[in-house]
Amino acid sequence: MARNIQSLERAAAMLRLLAGGERRLGLSDIASALGLAKGTAHGILRTLQQEGFVEQDPASGRYQLGAELLRLGNSYLDVHELRARALVWTDDLARSSGESVYLGVLHQQGVLIVHHVFRPDDSRQVLEVGAMQPLHSTALGKVLAAYDPVAHSEALEAERIAFTDRTACDAAAFESVLDVTRARGYATDVEETWEGIASVAAPIHDRRRMPVGAVGVTGAVERVCPGGELRTELIAAVRDCARAVSRDLGASRF
């Protein structure tokens, strides 16, 4: 049986202590409450402070929870609220489009798939929740990079791999793609990531008008782009779905 790491256990206990009771606690209070030597407690607090999980009041020297914990907590809540709000609309999109539907968010210089609705037919399919997709070539990734400044920076900093001869890897070419995405309100991926596969995606915004994710459909290129052109009704359906989820998240206009 694997042994727990004592320093992590103590850090977790420290965060729980700061999360309850008084708003701020001094070093002696924390050390006493957890049964730790002051030097040990101070070392853990210093590390947590460097990572942004704990803040020290300069006047009193007391400690409280830091902004980084709030950011992480909000991120967790945002993703789960996003998925919950999108469930009905993504099911409807899969039925109306006849294609697979994906919901993605920015994560570690890529797109994390947080919800996947199967194509409504009898074909064998694999659930891709938890899978990662690249920012620079997929429709979901381009939408995030076009509307989210953090995603934009990460897409430019990351290595842009040419998955097919259609992938836009050059920085200037990629920026041009993002300009087009912002101008028309949706992004496409026609055999830029996978041969024979095409996608279209649109951004989802929250009540603060911040981009919190993207929704898109993916299918065989001959179905999504019959005659070489994206189906206009498919584009409209994806954008309508994104607007509906945004409204449910409190966005007043988009």
PDB file of C-alpha atoms in Angstrom:
ATOM      1  CA  MET A   1       0.000   0.000   0.000  1.00  0.00           C
ATOM      2  CA  ALA A   2       1.375   3.426  -1.028  1.00  0.00           C
ATOM      3  CA  ARG A   3       2.354   5.749   1.822  1.00  0.00           C
ATOM      4  CA  ASN A   4       0.957   9.267   1.995  1.00  0.00           C
ATOM      5  CA  ILE A   5       3.355  12.188   1.693  1.00  0.00           C
ATOM      6  CA  GLN A   6       3.448  13.838   5.121  1.00  0.00           C
ATOM      7  CA  SER A   7       4.298  17.350   3.908  1.00  0.00           C
ATOM      8  CA  LEU A   8       1.295  17.330   1.528  1.00  0.00           C
ATOM      9  CA  GLU A   9      -0.989  16.084   4.279  1.00  0.00           C
ATOM     10  CA  ARG A  10       0.199  18.904   6.546  1.00  0.00           C
ATOM     11  CA  ALA A  11      -0.259  21.497   3.795  1.00  0.00           C
ATOM     12  CA  ALA A  12      -3.806  20.226   3.128  1.00  0.00           C
ATOM     13  CA  ALA A  13      -4.597  20.363   6.851  1.00  0.00           C
ATOM     14  CA  MET A  14      -3.253  23.901   6.960  1.00  0.00           C
ATOM     15  CA  LEU A  15      -5.474  25.013   4.079  1.00  0.00           C
ATOM     16  CA  ARG A  16      -8.519  23.427   5.722  1.00  0.00           C
ATOM     17  CA  LEU A  17      -7.691  25.211   8.963  1.00  0.00           C
ATOM     18  CA  LEU A  18      -7.443  28.574   7.195  1.00  0.00           C
ATOM     19  CA  ALA A  19     -10.693  27.876   5.343  1.00  0.00           C
ATOM     20  CA  GLY A  20     -12.654  27.573   8.589  1.00  0.00           C
ATOM     21  CA  GLY A  21     -13.036  29.618  11.736  1.00  0.00           C
ATOM     22  CA  GLU A  22     -11.227  32.947  11.882  1.00  0.00           C
ATOM     23  CA  ARG A  23     -10.413  34.786   8.677  1.00  0.00           C
ATOM     24  CA  ARG A  24      -6.704  35.155   9.574  1.00  0.00           C
ATOM     25  CA  LEU A  25      -4.447  33.077  11.814  1.00  0.00           C
ATOM     26  CA  GLY A  26      -0.979  33.687  13.169  1.00  0.00           C
ATOM     27  CA  LEU A  27       1.931  31.281  12.889  1.00  0.00           C
ATOM     28  CA  SER A  28       1.657  30.217  16.541  1.00  0.00           C
ATOM     29  CA  ASP A  29      -2.077  29.553  16.186  1.00  0.00           C
ATOM     30  CA  ILE A  30      -1.543  27.402  13.093  1.00  0.00           C
ATOM     31  CA  ALA A  31       1.359  25.458  14.562  1.00  0.00           C
ATOM     32  CA  SER A  32      -0.530  24.816  17.814  1.00  0.00           C
ATOM     33  CA  ALA A  33      -3.759  23.763  16.101  1.00  0.00           C
ATOM     34  CA  LEU A  34      -1.932  21.240  13.911  1.00  0.00           C
ATOM     35  CA  GLY A  35       0.570  20.055  16.499  1.00  0.00           C
ATOM     36  CA  LEU A  36       3.568  21.244  14.475  1.00  0.00           C
ATOM     37  CA  ALA A  37       6.815  22.919  15.413  1.00  0.00           C
ATOM     38  CA  LYS A  38       6.818  26.591  14.449  1.00  0.00           C
ATOM     39  CA  GLY A  39       9.728  26.075  12.061  1.00  0.00           C
ATOM     40  CA  THR A  40       7.885  23.275  10.239  1.00  0.00           C
ATOM     41  CA  ALA A  41       4.670  25.286  10.030  1.00  0.00           C
ATOM     42  CA  HIS A  42       6.532  28.338   8.780  1.00  0.00           C
ATOM     43  CA  GLY A  43       8.262  26.349   6.048  1.00  0.00           C
ATOM     44  CA  ILE A  44       4.958  24.980   4.745  1.00  0.00           C
ATOM     45  CA  LEU A  45       3.301  28.409   4.921  1.00  0.00           C
ATOM     46  CA  ARG A  46       6.200  29.985   3.035  1.00  0.00           C
ATOM     47  CA  THR A  47       5.869  27.430   0.236  1.00  0.00           C
ATOM     48  CA  LEU A  48       2.081  27.874   0.054  1.00  0.00           C
ATOM     49  CA  GLN A  49       2.590  31.624  -0.016  1.00  0.00           C
ATOM     50  CA  GLN A  50       5.064  31.382  -2.904  1.00  0.00           C
ATOM     51  CA  GLU A  51       2.511  29.357  -4.881  1.00  0.00           C
ATOM     52  CA  GLY A  52      -0.264  31.865  -4.175  1.00  0.00           C
ATOM     53  CA  PHE A  53      -2.336  29.487  -2.032  1.00  0.00           C
ATOM     54  CA  VAL A  54      -1.739  31.524   1.142  1.00  0.00           C
ATOM     55  CA  GLU A  55      -1.323  35.261   1.719  1.00  0.00           C
ATOM     56  CA  GLN A  56       0.243  37.040   4.712  1.00  0.00           C
ATOM     57  CA  ASP A  57      -1.150  40.306   6.000  1.00  0.00           C
ATOM     58  CA  PRO A  58       1.833  42.693   6.113  1.00  0.00           C
ATOM     59  CA  ALA A  59       0.488  44.623   9.127  1.00  0.00           C
ATOM     60  CA  SER A  60      -0.423  41.741  11.470  1.00  0.00           C
ATOM     61  CA  GLY A  61       1.726  38.951  10.015  1.00  0.00           C
ATOM     62  CA  ARG A  62      -1.324  36.671  10.040  1.00  0.00           C
ATOM     63  CA  TYR A  63      -2.103  34.236   7.236  1.00  0.00           C
ATOM     64  CA  GLN A  64      -5.219  33.707   5.104  1.00  0.00           C
ATOM     65  CA  LEU A  65      -6.170  31.782   1.974  1.00  0.00           C
ATOM     66  CA  GLY A  66      -4.703  33.189  -1.252  1.00  0.00           C
ATOM     67  CA  ALA A  67      -6.168  34.212  -4.585  1.00  0.00           C
ATOM     68  CA  GLU A  68      -4.770  31.178  -6.425  1.00  0.00           C
ATOM     69  CA  LEU A  69      -7.042  28.871  -4.425  1.00  0.00           C
ATOM     70  CA  LEU A  70     -10.020  31.015  -5.366  1.00  0.00           C
ATOM     71  CA  ARG A  71      -9.011  30.867  -9.032  1.00  0.00           C
ATOM     72  CA  LEU A  72      -8.709  27.086  -8.943  1.00  0.00           C
ATOM     73  CA  GLY A  73     -12.027  26.751  -7.139  1.00  0.00           C
ATOM     74  CA  ASN A  74     -13.800  29.000  -9.625  1.00  0.00           C
ATOM     75  CA  SER A  75     -12.269  27.045 -12.495  1.00  0.00           C
ATOM     76  CA  TYR A  76     -13.645  23.794 -11.056  1.00  0.00           C
ATOM     77  CA  LEU A  77     -17.093  25.303 -10.555  1.00  0.00           C
ATOM     78  CA  ASP A  78     -17.099  26.974 -13.987  1.00  0.00           C
ATOM     79  CA  VAL A  79     -16.333  23.733 -15.827  1.00  0.00           C
ATOM     80  CA  HIS A  80     -19.016  21.790 -13.989  1.00  0.00           C
ATOM     81  CA  GLU A  81     -21.593  24.547 -14.413  1.00  0.00           C
ATOM     82  CA  LEU A  82     -20.692  24.813 -18.085  1.00  0.00           C
ATOM     83  CA  ARG A  83     -21.225  21.096 -18.608  1.00  0.00           C
ATOM     84  CA  ALA A  84     -24.484  21.102 -16.637  1.00  0.00           C
ATOM     85  CA  ARG A  85     -25.862  24.051 -18.611  1.00  0.00           C
ATOM     86  CA  ALA A  86     -24.822  22.507 -21.924  1.00  0.00           C
ATOM     87  CA  LEU A  87     -26.303  19.009 -21.482  1.00  0.00           C
ATOM     88  CA  VAL A  88     -29.721  19.630 -23.036  1.00  0.00           C
ATOM     89  CA  TRP A  89     -28.449  21.905 -25.799  1.00  0.00           C
ATOM     90  CA  THR A  90     -25.652  19.570 -26.898  1.00  0.00           C
ATOM     91  CA  ASP A  91     -28.076  16.628 -27.000  1.00  0.00           C
ATOM     92  CA  ASP A  92     -30.349  18.702 -29.241  1.00  0.00           C
ATOM     93  CA  LEU A  93     -27.403  19.658 -31.449  1.00  0.00           C
ATOM     94  CA  ALA A  94     -26.376  16.022 -31.905  1.00  0.00           C
ATOM     95  CA  ARG A  95     -29.935  15.072 -32.883  1.00  0.00           C
ATOM     96  CA  SER A  96     -30.387  17.961 -35.312  1.00  0.00           C
ATOM     97  CA  SER A  97     -26.945  17.677 -36.920  1.00  0.00           C
ATOM     98  CA  GLY A  98     -26.606  13.912 -36.926  1.00  0.00           C
ATOM     99  CA  GLU A  99     -22.989  14.329 -35.833  1.00  0.00           C
ATOM    100  CA  SER A 100     -20.866  14.021 -32.681  1.00  0.00           C
ATOM    101  CA  VAL A 101     -20.841  17.043 -30.391  1.00  0.00           C
ATOM    102  CA  TYR A 102     -17.908  18.127 -28.218  1.00  0.00           C
ATOM    103  CA  LEU A 103     -17.650  20.668 -25.416  1.00  0.00           C
ATOM    104  CA  GLY A 104     -14.123  21.880 -24.692  1.00  0.00           C
ATOM    105  CA  VAL A 105     -12.258  24.213 -22.322  1.00  0.00           C
ATOM    106  CA  LEU A 106      -8.704  25.547 -22.185  1.00  0.00           C
ATOM    107  CA  HIS A 107      -6.330  23.308 -20.230  1.00  0.00           C
ATOM    108  CA  GLN A 108      -2.533  23.037 -20.249  1.00  0.00           C
ATOM    109  CA  GLN A 109      -1.951  24.592 -23.682  1.00  0.00           C
ATOM    110  CA  GLY A 110      -4.695  22.497 -25.261  1.00  0.00           C
ATOM    111  CA  VAL A 111      -8.413  21.810 -25.335  1.00  0.00           C
ATOM    112  CA  LEU A 112      -9.812  19.485 -22.684  1.00  0.00           C
ATOM    113  CA  ILE A 113     -12.979  17.674 -23.769  1.00  0.00           C
ATOM    114  CA  VAL A 114     -15.408  17.924 -20.841  1.00  0.00           C
ATOM    115  CA  HIS A 115     -18.523  16.601 -22.589  1.00  0.00           C
ATOM    116  CA  HIS A 116     -19.081  14.386 -25.628  1.00  0.00           C
ATOM    117  CA  VAL A 117     -22.406  13.439 -27.198  1.00  0.00           C
ATOM    118  CA  PHE A 118     -22.263  10.484 -29.558  1.00  0.00           C
ATOM    119  CA  ARG A 119     -23.411  10.705 -33.144  1.00  0.00           C
ATOM    120  CA  PRO A 120     -27.031   9.478 -33.088  1.00  0.00           C
ATOM    121  CA  ASP A 121     -26.625   6.318 -35.142  1.00  0.00           C
ATOM    122  CA  ASP A 122     -25.707   2.708 -34.448  1.00  0.00           C
ATOM    123  CA  SER A 123     -22.008   3.041 -35.253  1.00  0.00           C
ATOM    124  CA  ARG A 124     -19.369   2.036 -32.709  1.00  0.00           C
ATOM    125  CA  GLN A 125     -17.993   5.124 -30.959  1.00  0.00           C
ATOM    126  CA  VAL A 126     -15.520   5.827 -28.160  1.00  0.00           C
ATOM    127  CA  LEU A 127     -16.249   8.333 -25.385  1.00  0.00           C
ATOM    128  CA  GLU A 128     -13.612  11.072 -25.532  1.00  0.00           C
ATOM    129  CA  VAL A 129     -14.320  12.961 -22.299  1.00  0.00           C
ATOM    130  CA  GLY A 130     -10.933  13.795 -20.786  1.00  0.00           C
ATOM    131  CA  ALA A 131      -9.137  13.727 -24.133  1.00  0.00           C
ATOM    132  CA  MET A 132      -6.938  16.641 -25.173  1.00  0.00           C
ATOM    133  CA  GLN A 133      -7.014  18.392 -28.553  1.00  0.00           C
ATOM    134  CA  PRO A 134      -4.533  20.935 -29.959  1.00  0.00           C
ATOM    135  CA  LEU A 135      -5.314  24.649 -29.909  1.00  0.00           C
ATOM    136  CA  HIS A 136      -3.905  25.570 -33.300  1.00  0.00           C
ATOM    137  CA  SER A 137      -5.598  23.070 -35.620  1.00  0.00           C
ATOM    138  CA  THR A 138      -8.976  22.041 -34.172  1.00  0.00           C
ATOM    139  CA  ALA A 139     -12.153  24.101 -34.472  1.00  0.00           C
ATOM    140  CA  LEU A 140     -12.584  24.091 -30.684  1.00  0.00           C
ATOM    141  CA  GLY A 141      -8.993  25.222 -30.186  1.00  0.00           C
ATOM    142  CA  LYS A 142      -9.168  28.035 -32.737  1.00  0.00           C
ATOM    143  CA  VAL A 143     -12.332  29.387 -31.121  1.00  0.00           C
ATOM    144  CA  LEU A 144     -10.647  29.473 -27.716  1.00  0.00           C
ATOM    145  CA  ALA A 145      -7.484  31.036 -29.142  1.00  0.00           C
ATOM    146  CA  ALA A 146      -9.537  33.663 -30.988  1.00  0.00           C
ATOM    147  CA  TYR A 147     -11.597  34.798 -28.001  1.00  0.00           C
ATOM    148  CA  ASP A 148      -9.516  33.977 -24.905  1.00  0.00           C
ATOM    149  CA  PRO A 149      -6.278  36.002 -24.532  1.00  0.00           C
ATOM    150  CA  VAL A 150      -4.706  33.280 -22.372  1.00  0.00           C
ATOM    151  CA  ALA A 151      -5.495  30.602 -24.963  1.00  0.00           C
ATOM    152  CA  HIS A 152      -4.159  32.912 -27.664  1.00  0.00           C
ATOM    153  CA  SER A 153      -0.825  33.307 -25.885  1.00  0.00           C
ATOM    154  CA  GLU A 154      -0.547  29.589 -25.177  1.00  0.00           C
ATOM    155  CA  ALA A 155      -1.295  28.706 -28.807  1.00  0.00           C
ATOM    156  CA  LEU A 156       1.487  31.022 -29.970  1.00  0.00           C
ATOM    157  CA  GLU A 157       3.960  29.742 -27.383  1.00  0.00           C
ATOM    158  CA  ALA A 158       3.272  26.042 -27.993  1.00  0.00           C
ATOM    159  CA  GLU A 159       4.780  23.995 -30.786  1.00  0.00           C
ATOM    160  CA  ARG A 160       2.324  24.050 -33.702  1.00  0.00           C
ATOM    161  CA  ILE A 161       2.604  20.634 -35.315  1.00  0.00           C
ATOM    162  CA  ALA A 162       1.539  20.017 -38.919  1.00  0.00           C
ATOM    163  CA  PHE A 163      -0.881  17.113 -38.581  1.00  0.00           C
ATOM    164  CA  THR A 164      -1.811  17.316 -42.272  1.00  0.00           C
ATOM    165  CA  ASP A 165      -0.737  19.493 -45.200  1.00  0.00           C
ATOM    166  CA  ARG A 166      -3.685  21.785 -44.377  1.00  0.00           C
ATOM    167  CA  THR A 167      -2.555  22.691 -40.840  1.00  0.00           C
ATOM    168  CA  ALA A 168      -1.705  26.384 -40.361  1.00  0.00           C
ATOM    169  CA  CYS A 169       1.542  26.313 -38.358  1.00  0.00           C
ATOM    170  CA  ASP A 170       3.168  29.624 -39.253  1.00  0.00           C
ATOM    171  CA  ALA A 171       2.415  32.327 -36.670  1.00  0.00           C
ATOM    172  CA  ALA A 172       1.225  34.865 -39.253  1.00  0.00           C
ATOM    173  CA  ALA A 173      -1.001  32.306 -40.987  1.00  0.00           C
ATOM    174  CA  PHE A 174      -2.425  31.223 -37.638  1.00  0.00           C
ATOM    175  CA  GLU A 175      -3.190  34.835 -36.659  1.00  0.00           C
ATOM    176  CA  SER A 176      -4.974  35.262 -39.981  1.00  0.00           C
ATOM    177  CA  VAL A 177      -7.129  32.226 -39.191  1.00  0.00           C
ATOM    178  CA  LEU A 178      -8.018  33.730 -35.811  1.00  0.00           C
ATOM    179  CA  ASP A 179      -8.962  37.043 -37.452  1.00  0.00           C
ATOM    180  CA  VAL A 180     -11.381  35.193 -39.726  1.00  0.00           C
ATOM    181  CA  THR A 181     -12.747  33.248 -36.751  1.00  0.00           C
ATOM    182  CA  ARG A 182     -13.517  36.439 -34.828  1.00  0.00           C
ATOM    183  CA  ALA A 183     -15.034  38.110 -37.890  1.00  0.00           C
ATOM    184  CA  ARG A 184     -17.539  35.333 -38.593  1.00  0.00           C
ATOM    185  CA  GLY A 185     -18.073  34.042 -35.046  1.00  0.00           C
ATOM    186  CA  TYR A 186     -17.080  30.425 -35.573  1.00  0.00           C
ATOM    187  CA  ALA A 187     -14.060  28.288 -36.457  1.00  0.00           C
ATOM    188  CA  THR A 188     -13.577  25.334 -38.776  1.00  0.00           C
ATOM    189  CA  ASP A 189     -11.212  22.401 -39.081  1.00  0.00           C
ATOM    190  CA  VAL A 190     -11.418  20.717 -42.461  1.00  0.00           C
ATOM    191  CA  GLU A 191      -8.856  17.897 -42.439  1.00  0.00           C
ATOM    192  CA  GLU A 192      -6.365  20.106 -40.551  1.00  0.00           C
ATOM    193  CA  THR A 193      -6.046  17.711 -37.609  1.00  0.00           C
ATOM    194  CA  TRP A 194      -7.325  14.374 -38.946  1.00  0.00           C
ATOM    195  CA  GLU A 195      -7.596  13.250 -42.548  1.00  0.00           C
ATOM    196  CA  GLY A 196     -11.209  12.747 -43.593  1.00  0.00           C
ATOM    197  CA  ILE A 197     -12.629  14.633 -40.571  1.00  0.00           C
ATOM    198  CA  ALA A 198     -14.188  18.102 -40.465  1.00  0.00           C
ATOM    199  CA  SER A 199     -15.457  20.224 -37.561  1.00  0.00           C
ATOM    200  CA  VAL A 200     -17.118  23.539 -36.842  1.00  0.00           C
ATOM    201  CA  ALA A 201     -17.195  25.222 -33.408  1.00  0.00           C
ATOM    202  CA  ALA A 202     -18.436  28.417 -31.737  1.00  0.00           C
ATOM    203  CA  PRO A 203     -17.533  30.201 -28.475  1.00  0.00           C
ATOM    204  CA  ILE A 204     -19.474  30.078 -25.203  1.00  0.00           C
ATOM    205  CA  HIS A 205     -19.460  33.165 -22.956  1.00  0.00           C
ATOM    206  CA  ASP A 206     -20.489  33.689 -19.353  1.00  0.00           C
ATOM    207  CA  ARG A 207     -22.357  36.599 -17.743  1.00  0.00           C
ATOM    208  CA  ARG A 208     -19.132  38.645 -17.694  1.00  0.00           C
ATOM    209  CA  ARG A 209     -18.785  38.182 -21.463  1.00  0.00           C
ATOM    210  CA  MET A 210     -15.711  36.048 -20.806  1.00  0.00           C
ATOM    211  CA  PRO A 211     -15.089  33.034 -23.078  1.00  0.00           C
ATOM    212  CA  VAL A 212     -15.430  29.931 -20.912  1.00  0.00           C
ATOM    213  CA  GLY A 213     -15.458  27.197 -23.535  1.00  0.00           C
ATOM    214  CA  ALA A 214     -16.415  26.142 -27.021  1.00  0.00           C
ATOM    215  CA  VAL A 215     -18.927  23.745 -28.532  1.00  0.00           C
ATOM    216  CA  GLY A 216     -18.653  22.045 -31.892  1.00  0.00           C
ATOM    217  CA  VAL A 217     -19.689  19.190 -34.135  1.00  0.00           C
ATOM    218  CA  THR A 218     -17.312  16.743 -35.780  1.00  0.00           C
ATOM    219  CA  GLY A 219     -17.930  14.234 -38.537  1.00  0.00           C
ATOM    220  CA  ALA A 220     -16.774  12.736 -41.811  1.00  0.00           C
ATOM    221  CA  VAL A 221     -15.748  15.442 -44.253  1.00  0.00           C
ATOM    222  CA  GLU A 222     -18.164  14.196 -46.912  1.00  0.00           C
ATOM    223  CA  ARG A 223     -21.091  14.730 -44.510  1.00  0.00           C
ATOM    224  CA  VAL A 224     -19.958  17.993 -42.903  1.00  0.00           C
ATOM    225  CA  CYS A 225     -18.645  19.499 -46.154  1.00  0.00           C
ATOM    226  CA  PRO A 226     -20.646  17.991 -49.032  1.00  0.00           C
ATOM    227  CA  GLY A 227     -19.318  19.355 -52.305  1.00  0.00           C
ATOM    228  CA  GLY A 228     -16.381  20.911 -50.478  1.00  0.00           C
ATOM    229  CA  GLU A 229     -18.429  23.511 -48.594  1.00  0.00           C
ATOM    230  CA  LEU A 230     -19.493  23.477 -44.941  1.00  0.00           C
ATOM    231  CA  ARG A 231     -23.220  22.927 -44.499  1.00  0.00           C
ATOM    232  CA  THR A 232     -24.711  26.340 -43.688  1.00  0.00           C
ATOM    233  CA  GLU A 233     -27.406  24.801 -41.494  1.00  0.00           C
ATOM    234  CA  LEU A 234     -24.696  23.029 -39.485  1.00  0.00           C
ATOM    235  CA  ILE A 235     -22.886  26.319 -38.843  1.00  0.00           C
ATOM    236  CA  ALA A 236     -26.168  27.931 -37.779  1.00  0.00           C
ATOM    237  CA  ALA A 237     -26.999  25.035 -35.453  1.00  0.00           C
ATOM    238  CA  VAL A 238     -23.601  25.175 -33.726  1.00  0.00           C
ATOM    239  CA  ARG A 239     -23.811  28.937 -33.237  1.00  0.00           C
ATOM    240  CA  ASP A 240     -27.372  28.644 -31.918  1.00  0.00           C
ATOM    241  CA  CYS A 241     -26.225  26.010 -29.422  1.00  0.00           C
ATOM    242  CA  ALA A 242     -23.349  28.214 -28.242  1.00  0.00           C
ATOM    243  CA  ARG A 243     -25.721  31.171 -27.814  1.00  0.00           C
ATOM    244  CA  ALA A 244     -28.221  29.054 -25.875  1.00  0.00           C
ATOM    245  CA  VAL A 245     -25.566  27.801 -23.448  1.00  0.00           C
ATOM    246  CA  SER A 246     -24.199  31.341 -23.091  1.00  0.00           C
ATOM    247  CA  ARG A 247     -27.675  32.613 -22.226  1.00  0.00           C
ATOM    248  CA  ASP A 248     -28.052  29.895 -19.608  1.00  0.00           C
ATOM    249  CA  LEU A 249     -24.731  31.024 -18.121  1.00  0.00           C
ATOM    250  CA  GLY A 250     -26.069  34.564 -17.841  1.00  0.00           C
ATOM    251  CA  ALA A 251     -24.669  36.204 -20.962  1.00  0.00           C
ATOM    252  CA  SER A 252     -27.089  38.953 -21.974  1.00  0.00           C
ATOM    253  CA  ARG A 253     -25.810  39.467 -25.501  1.00  0.00           C
ATOM    254  CA  PHE A 254     -23.208  37.959 -27.810  1.00  0.00           C
TER     255      PHE A 254
END
